[in-house]
PDB file of C-alpha atoms and ligand atoms in Angstrom:
ATOM      1  CA  MET A   1     105.245-120.798 229.302  1.00 77.00           C
ATOM      2  CA  ALA A   2     102.757-122.239 231.703  1.00 92.00           C
ATOM      3  CA  LEU A   3      99.191-121.825 232.811  1.00 96.00           C
ATOM      4  CA  LEU A   4      99.077-120.632 236.406  1.00 98.00           C
ATOM      5  CA  PRO A   5      96.316-121.405 238.914  1.00 98.00           C
ATOM      6  CA  ILE A   6      94.185-118.308 239.575  1.00 98.00           C
ATOM      7  CA  VAL A   7      93.749-117.387 243.242  1.00 98.00           C
ATOM      8  CA  GLN A   8      90.066-117.360 244.141  1.00 97.00           C
ATOM      9  CA  TYR A   9      88.216-114.847 246.330  1.00 96.00           C
ATOM     10  CA  PRO A  10      88.255-114.580 249.365  1.00 95.00           C
ATOM     11  CA  ASP A  11      91.847-115.883 249.456  1.00 97.00           C
ATOM     12  CA  PRO A  12      93.775-113.539 251.833  1.00 97.00           C
ATOM     13  CA  ARG A  13      96.440-112.942 249.135  1.00 97.00           C
ATOM     14  CA  LEU A  14      93.820-110.939 247.208  1.00 98.00           C
ATOM     15  CA  ALA A  15      93.534-108.517 250.152  1.00 98.00           C
ATOM     16  CA  LYS A  16      97.267-107.749 250.486  1.00 98.00           C
ATOM     17  CA  LYS A  17      99.183-104.764 249.164  1.00 98.00           C
ATOM     18  CA  ALA A  18     101.711-105.923 246.554  1.00 98.00           C
ATOM     19  CA  GLU A  19     105.387-104.885 246.589  1.00 98.00           C
ATOM     20  CA  PRO A  20     106.924-102.636 243.914  1.00 98.00           C
ATOM     21  CA  VAL A  21     109.081-104.383 241.303  1.00 98.00           C
ATOM     22  CA  ALA A  22     112.760-103.389 241.596  1.00 98.00           C
ATOM     23  CA  VAL A  23     114.487-106.038 239.453  1.00 98.00           C
ATOM     24  CA  PHE A  24     113.684-106.219 235.728  1.00 98.00           C
ATOM     25  CA  ASP A  25     115.068-109.635 234.800  1.00 98.00           C
ATOM     26  CA  ASP A  26     114.171-112.764 232.806  1.00 98.00           C
ATOM     27  CA  LYS A  27     112.218-114.114 235.767  1.00 98.00           C
ATOM     28  CA  LEU A  28     109.913-111.082 235.662  1.00 98.00           C
ATOM     29  CA  ALA A  29     109.468-111.432 231.888  1.00 98.00           C
ATOM     30  CA  GLY A  30     108.730-115.149 232.336  1.00 98.00           C
ATOM     31  CA  LEU A  31     106.062-114.410 234.919  1.00 98.00           C
ATOM     32  CA  ALA A  32     104.506-111.792 232.594  1.00 98.00           C
ATOM     33  CA  ALA A  33     104.400-114.374 229.758  1.00 98.00           C
ATOM     34  CA  ASP A  34     102.785-116.974 232.031  1.00 98.00           C
ATOM     35  CA  MET A  35     100.262-114.408 233.283  1.00 98.00           C
ATOM     36  CA  ALA A  36      99.375-113.462 229.695  1.00 98.00           C
ATOM     37  CA  GLU A  37      98.911-117.111 228.728  1.00 98.00           C
ATOM     38  CA  THR A  38      96.738-117.663 231.811  1.00 98.00           C
ATOM     39  CA  MET A  39      94.644-114.569 231.029  1.00 98.00           C
ATOM     40  CA  TYR A  40      94.081-115.564 227.370  1.00 98.00           C
ATOM     41  CA  ALA A  41      93.176-119.133 228.348  1.00 97.00           C
ATOM     42  CA  ALA A  42      90.679-118.094 231.044  1.00 97.00           C
ATOM     43  CA  PRO A  43      89.589-116.076 228.952  1.00 96.00           C
ATOM     44  CA  GLY A  44      89.900-112.618 230.471  1.00 97.00           C
ATOM     45  CA  VAL A  45      90.979-109.074 229.543  1.00 97.00           C
ATOM     46  CA  GLY A  46      93.226-108.460 232.536  1.00 98.00           C
ATOM     47  CA  LEU A  47      95.160-110.254 235.259  1.00 98.00           C
ATOM     48  CA  ALA A  48      97.191-108.933 238.184  1.00 98.00           C
ATOM     49  CA  ALA A  49     100.180-110.748 239.711  1.00 98.00           C
ATOM     50  CA  PRO A  50      98.488-111.250 243.125  1.00 98.00           C
ATOM     51  CA  GLN A  51      95.807-113.254 241.267  1.00 98.00           C
ATOM     52  CA  VAL A  52      98.470-115.866 240.519  1.00 98.00           C
ATOM     53  CA  GLY A  53      99.851-115.662 244.047  1.00 98.00           C
ATOM     54  CA  GLU A  54     102.756-113.274 243.289  1.00 98.00           C
ATOM     55  CA  LEU A  55     102.529-110.215 245.527  1.00 98.00           C
ATOM     56  CA  ILE A  56     104.331-107.833 243.164  1.00 98.00           C
ATOM     57  CA  ARG A  57     103.062-104.790 241.262  1.00 98.00           C
ATOM     58  CA  MET A  58     102.602-106.096 237.732  1.00 99.00           C
ATOM     59  CA  VAL A  59      99.486-106.543 235.580  1.00 98.00           C
ATOM     60  CA  VAL A  60      98.754-107.806 232.077  1.00 98.00           C
ATOM     61  CA  ILE A  61      95.903-106.416 229.969  1.00 98.00           C
ATOM     62  CA  ASP A  62      94.562-107.092 226.482  1.00 98.00           C
ATOM     63  CA  ILE A  63      91.180-105.613 225.612  1.00 97.00           C
ATOM     64  CA  SER A  64      91.542-106.140 221.834  1.00 97.00           C
ATOM     65  CA  GLU A  65      89.104-108.393 219.965  1.00 95.00           C
ATOM     66  CA  GLU A  66      91.970-110.137 218.178  1.00 96.00           C
ATOM     67  CA  LYS A  67      93.928-110.688 221.411  1.00 95.00           C
ATOM     68  CA  ASN A  68      97.058-109.246 219.856  1.00 96.00           C
ATOM     69  CA  ALA A  69      97.568-106.079 221.908  1.00 97.00           C
ATOM     70  CA  LEU A  70      99.156-107.314 225.118  1.00 98.00           C
ATOM     71  CA  LEU A  71     100.137-104.639 227.612  1.00 98.00           C
ATOM     72  CA  VAL A  72     102.401-105.462 230.541  1.00 98.00           C
ATOM     73  CA  LEU A  73     102.331-102.727 233.187  1.00 98.00           C
ATOM     74  CA  VAL A  74     104.969-102.847 235.911  1.00 99.00           C
ATOM     75  CA  ASN A  75     104.525-100.568 238.943  1.00 98.00           C
ATOM     76  CA  PRO A  76     101.454 -98.894 237.385  1.00 98.00           C
ATOM     77  CA  GLU A  77     100.050 -95.834 239.134  1.00 98.00           C
ATOM     78  CA  VAL A  78      97.063 -93.616 238.444  1.00 98.00           C
ATOM     79  CA  GLU A  79      98.525 -90.128 237.994  1.00 98.00           C
ATOM     80  CA  ALA A  80      95.315 -88.285 237.218  1.00 98.00           C
ATOM     81  CA  ALA A  81      91.638 -89.210 237.188  1.00 98.00           C
ATOM     82  CA  SER A  82      88.682 -87.377 235.633  1.00 98.00           C
ATOM     83  CA  GLU A  83      85.906 -85.938 237.759  1.00 98.00           C
ATOM     84  CA  GLU A  84      83.479 -87.580 235.378  1.00 98.00           C
ATOM     85  CA  ILE A  85      82.349 -90.916 236.785  1.00 97.00           C
ATOM     86  CA  VAL A  86      80.979 -93.832 234.776  1.00 96.00           C
ATOM     87  CA  GLU A  87      79.246 -96.973 235.918  1.00 97.00           C
ATOM     88  CA  CYS A  88      80.284-100.162 234.194  1.00 97.00           C
ATOM     89  CA  GLU A  89      79.583-103.843 234.737  1.00 97.00           C
ATOM     90  CA  GLU A  90      82.718-105.669 235.891  1.00 98.00           C
ATOM     91  CA  GLY A  91      83.764-109.249 236.412  1.00 97.00           C
ATOM     92  CA  CYS A  92      86.971-110.844 237.670  1.00 98.00           C
ATOM     93  CA  LEU A  93      88.791-114.144 237.132  1.00 98.00           C
ATOM     94  CA  SER A  94      89.106-114.449 240.922  1.00 98.00           C
ATOM     95  CA  LEU A  95      85.308-114.165 241.292  1.00 97.00           C
ATOM     96  CA  PRO A  96      84.146-116.060 238.185  1.00 95.00           C
ATOM     97  CA  GLY A  97      80.492-115.786 237.242  1.00 94.00           C
ATOM     98  CA  LEU A  98      79.900-112.638 239.262  1.00 96.00           C
ATOM     99  CA  TYR A  99      79.138-109.356 237.469  1.00 97.00           C
ATOM    100  CA  GLU A 100      78.374-106.107 239.267  1.00 97.00           C
ATOM    101  CA  LYS A 101      78.130-102.449 238.276  1.00 97.00           C
ATOM    102  CA  VAL A 102      81.001-100.377 239.666  1.00 98.00           C
ATOM    103  CA  LYS A 103      81.435 -96.576 239.545  1.00 97.00           C
ATOM    104  CA  ARG A 104      84.865 -95.263 238.578  1.00 98.00           C
ATOM    105  CA  PRO A 105      86.469 -92.163 236.993  1.00 98.00           C
ATOM    106  CA  ALA A 106      85.771 -92.186 233.244  1.00 98.00           C
ATOM    107  CA  HIS A 107      89.330 -91.285 232.236  1.00 98.00           C
ATOM    108  CA  VAL A 108      92.659 -91.884 233.930  1.00 98.00           C
ATOM    109  CA  ARG A 109      96.266 -91.186 233.112  1.00 98.00           C
ATOM    110  CA  VAL A 110      98.530 -94.004 234.235  1.00 98.00           C
ATOM    111  CA  LYS A 111     102.292 -94.131 234.516  1.00 98.00           C
ATOM    112  CA  TYR A 112     104.062 -97.476 234.490  1.00 98.00           C
ATOM    113  CA  GLN A 113     107.287 -99.240 233.606  1.00 98.00           C
ATOM    114  CA  ASP A 114     107.782-101.887 230.934  1.00 98.00           C
ATOM    115  CA  LEU A 115     109.662-105.175 231.388  1.00 98.00           C
ATOM    116  CA  GLN A 116     112.967-103.385 230.743  1.00 98.00           C
ATOM    117  CA  GLY A 117     112.228-100.790 233.413  1.00 98.00           C
ATOM    118  CA  ALA A 118     111.584 -97.882 230.999  1.00 98.00           C
ATOM    119  CA  SER A 119     108.887 -95.404 232.090  1.00 98.00           C
ATOM    120  CA  HIS A 120     105.724 -94.746 230.076  1.00 98.00           C
ATOM    121  CA  GLU A 121     102.426 -92.925 230.343  1.00 98.00           C
ATOM    122  CA  LEU A 122      99.073 -94.099 229.102  1.00 98.00           C
ATOM    123  CA  GLU A 123      95.832 -92.147 228.622  1.00 98.00           C
ATOM    124  CA  CYS A 124      92.927 -94.502 229.240  1.00 98.00           C
ATOM    125  CA  ASP A 125      89.217 -94.222 228.622  1.00 96.00           C
ATOM    126  CA  GLU A 126      86.220 -96.518 228.179  1.00 95.00           C
ATOM    127  CA  LEU A 127      86.996-100.235 228.699  1.00 96.00           C
ATOM    128  CA  MET A 128      90.739 -99.593 229.028  1.00 97.00           C
ATOM    129  CA  SER A 129      90.136 -97.131 231.863  1.00 98.00           C
ATOM    130  CA  VAL A 130      87.907 -99.570 233.732  1.00 98.00           C
ATOM    131  CA  CYS A 131      90.317-102.431 233.178  1.00 98.00           C
ATOM    132  CA  VAL A 132      93.443-100.520 234.261  1.00 98.00           C
ATOM    133  CA  GLN A 133      91.748 -99.261 237.431  1.00 98.00           C
ATOM    134  CA  HIS A 134      90.404-102.740 238.221  1.00 98.00           C
ATOM    135  CA  GLU A 135      93.860-104.312 237.818  1.00 98.00           C
ATOM    136  CA  ILE A 136      95.682-101.608 239.815  1.00 98.00           C
ATOM    137  CA  ASP A 137      93.118-102.169 242.581  1.00 98.00           C
ATOM    138  CA  HIS A 138      94.310-105.797 242.786  1.00 98.00           C
ATOM    139  CA  LEU A 139      97.820-104.503 243.577  1.00 98.00           C
ATOM    140  CA  ASP A 140      96.352-102.661 246.553  1.00 98.00           C
ATOM    141  CA  GLY A 141      94.383-105.634 247.852  1.00 98.00           C
ATOM    142  CA  VAL A 142      91.067-104.408 246.468  1.00 98.00           C
ATOM    143  CA  VAL A 143      88.596-106.495 244.445  1.00 98.00           C
ATOM    144  CA  PHE A 144      85.741-104.944 242.454  1.00 98.00           C
ATOM    145  CA  ILE A 145      83.009-105.887 244.921  1.00 98.00           C
ATOM    146  CA  ASP A 146      84.878-103.852 247.572  1.00 98.00           C
ATOM    147  CA  HIS A 147      83.520-100.791 245.710  1.00 98.00           C
ATOM    148  CA  LEU A 148      79.918-101.800 246.435  1.00 97.00           C
ATOM    149  CA  SER A 149      77.918-100.897 249.520  1.00 96.00           C
ATOM    150  CA  LEU A 150      78.371-103.393 252.346  1.00 96.00           C
ATOM    151  CA  PHE A 151      74.890-104.774 251.722  1.00 97.00           C
ATOM    152  CA  LYS A 152      75.499-105.289 247.993  1.00 97.00           C
ATOM    153  CA  LYS A 153      78.953-106.726 248.638  1.00 97.00           C
ATOM    154  CA  GLN A 154      77.625-109.296 251.103  1.00 96.00           C
ATOM    155  CA  ARG A 155      74.849-110.214 248.695  1.00 97.00           C
ATOM    156  CA  ALA A 156      77.373-110.641 245.853  1.00 97.00           C
ATOM    157  CA  ALA A 157      79.710-112.758 248.008  1.00 96.00           C
ATOM    158  CA  ALA A 158      76.780-114.976 249.023  1.00 96.00           C
ATOM    159  CA  ARG A 159      75.794-115.386 245.370  1.00 96.00           C
ATOM    160  CA  LEU A 160      79.371-116.354 244.487  1.00 96.00           C
ATOM    161  CA  ALA A 161      79.466-118.955 247.293  1.00 95.00           C
ATOM    162  CA  LYS A 162      76.163-120.395 246.058  1.00 96.00           C
ATOM    163  CA  MET A 163      77.407-120.588 242.446  1.00 95.00           C
ATOM    164  CA  ARG A 164      80.534-122.394 243.643  1.00 94.00           C
ATOM    165  CA  LYS A 165      78.510-124.890 245.644  1.00 95.00           C
ATOM    166  CA  GLU A 166      76.283-125.629 242.649  1.00 94.00           C
ATOM    167  CA  LYS A 167      79.317-126.047 240.413  1.00 92.00           C
ATOM    168  CA  ALA A 168      80.941-128.458 242.879  1.00 93.00           C
ATOM    169  CA  ARG A 169      77.700-130.423 243.131  1.00 95.00           C
ATOM    170  CA  ALA A 170      77.418-130.676 239.325  1.00 94.00           C
ATOM    171  CA  ALA A 171      81.040-131.842 239.090  1.00 93.00           C
ATOM    172  CA  LYS A 172      80.403-134.503 241.706  1.00 92.00           C
ATOM    173  CA  ARG A 173      77.326-135.712 239.801  1.00 92.00           C
ATOM    174  CA  ARG A 174      79.389-135.990 236.624  1.00 90.00           C
ATOM    175  CA  GLU A 175      81.978-137.992 238.557  1.00 88.00           C
ATOM    176  CA  GLN A 176      79.325-140.410 239.806  1.00 87.00           C
ATOM    177  CA  ASP A 177      77.877-140.787 236.296  1.00 85.00           C
ATOM    178  CA  ALA A 178      81.271-141.549 234.809  1.00 75.00           C
TER     179      ALA A 178
HETATM  180 NI1   NI B 201      90.057-108.853 238.736  1.00 93.72          NI
END
């Protein structure tokens, strides 16, 4: 197992459509384990393969408090979405520190494959619904701020750039003090 570097917005890999998984082998399982370790360490509740630079359709999710309910979804697809829409504050490990309200269907039914290639269905609501939709978006080259109006998206991206600059400046100061 290994911690993987998380690709940061606006890296072009985050805007690409990921390829379906066709081979269910040890390499895929190893990547899923590394992604889970990376997600737990961050910490986060979800991570998509493109966020670690692998342009394949796989995501890991664990929304449990105890961090003992890992879900690995291979080739996940939203099969049905409710007409009811909810607005929820979202964040992303590729845009750390940024939180914005995003509107999405309240409930979705998702089909996916597990690491052995077996097919499953999952009914999702509340945080799970938000998380699944957010992660599947990553497989289609979409990040959560893409759901905002252009004005709000630009403002959010500018805020992220400013936070990064401040963080880099603080790190440099610490270096000089050391
Ligand atoms: Ni994300």
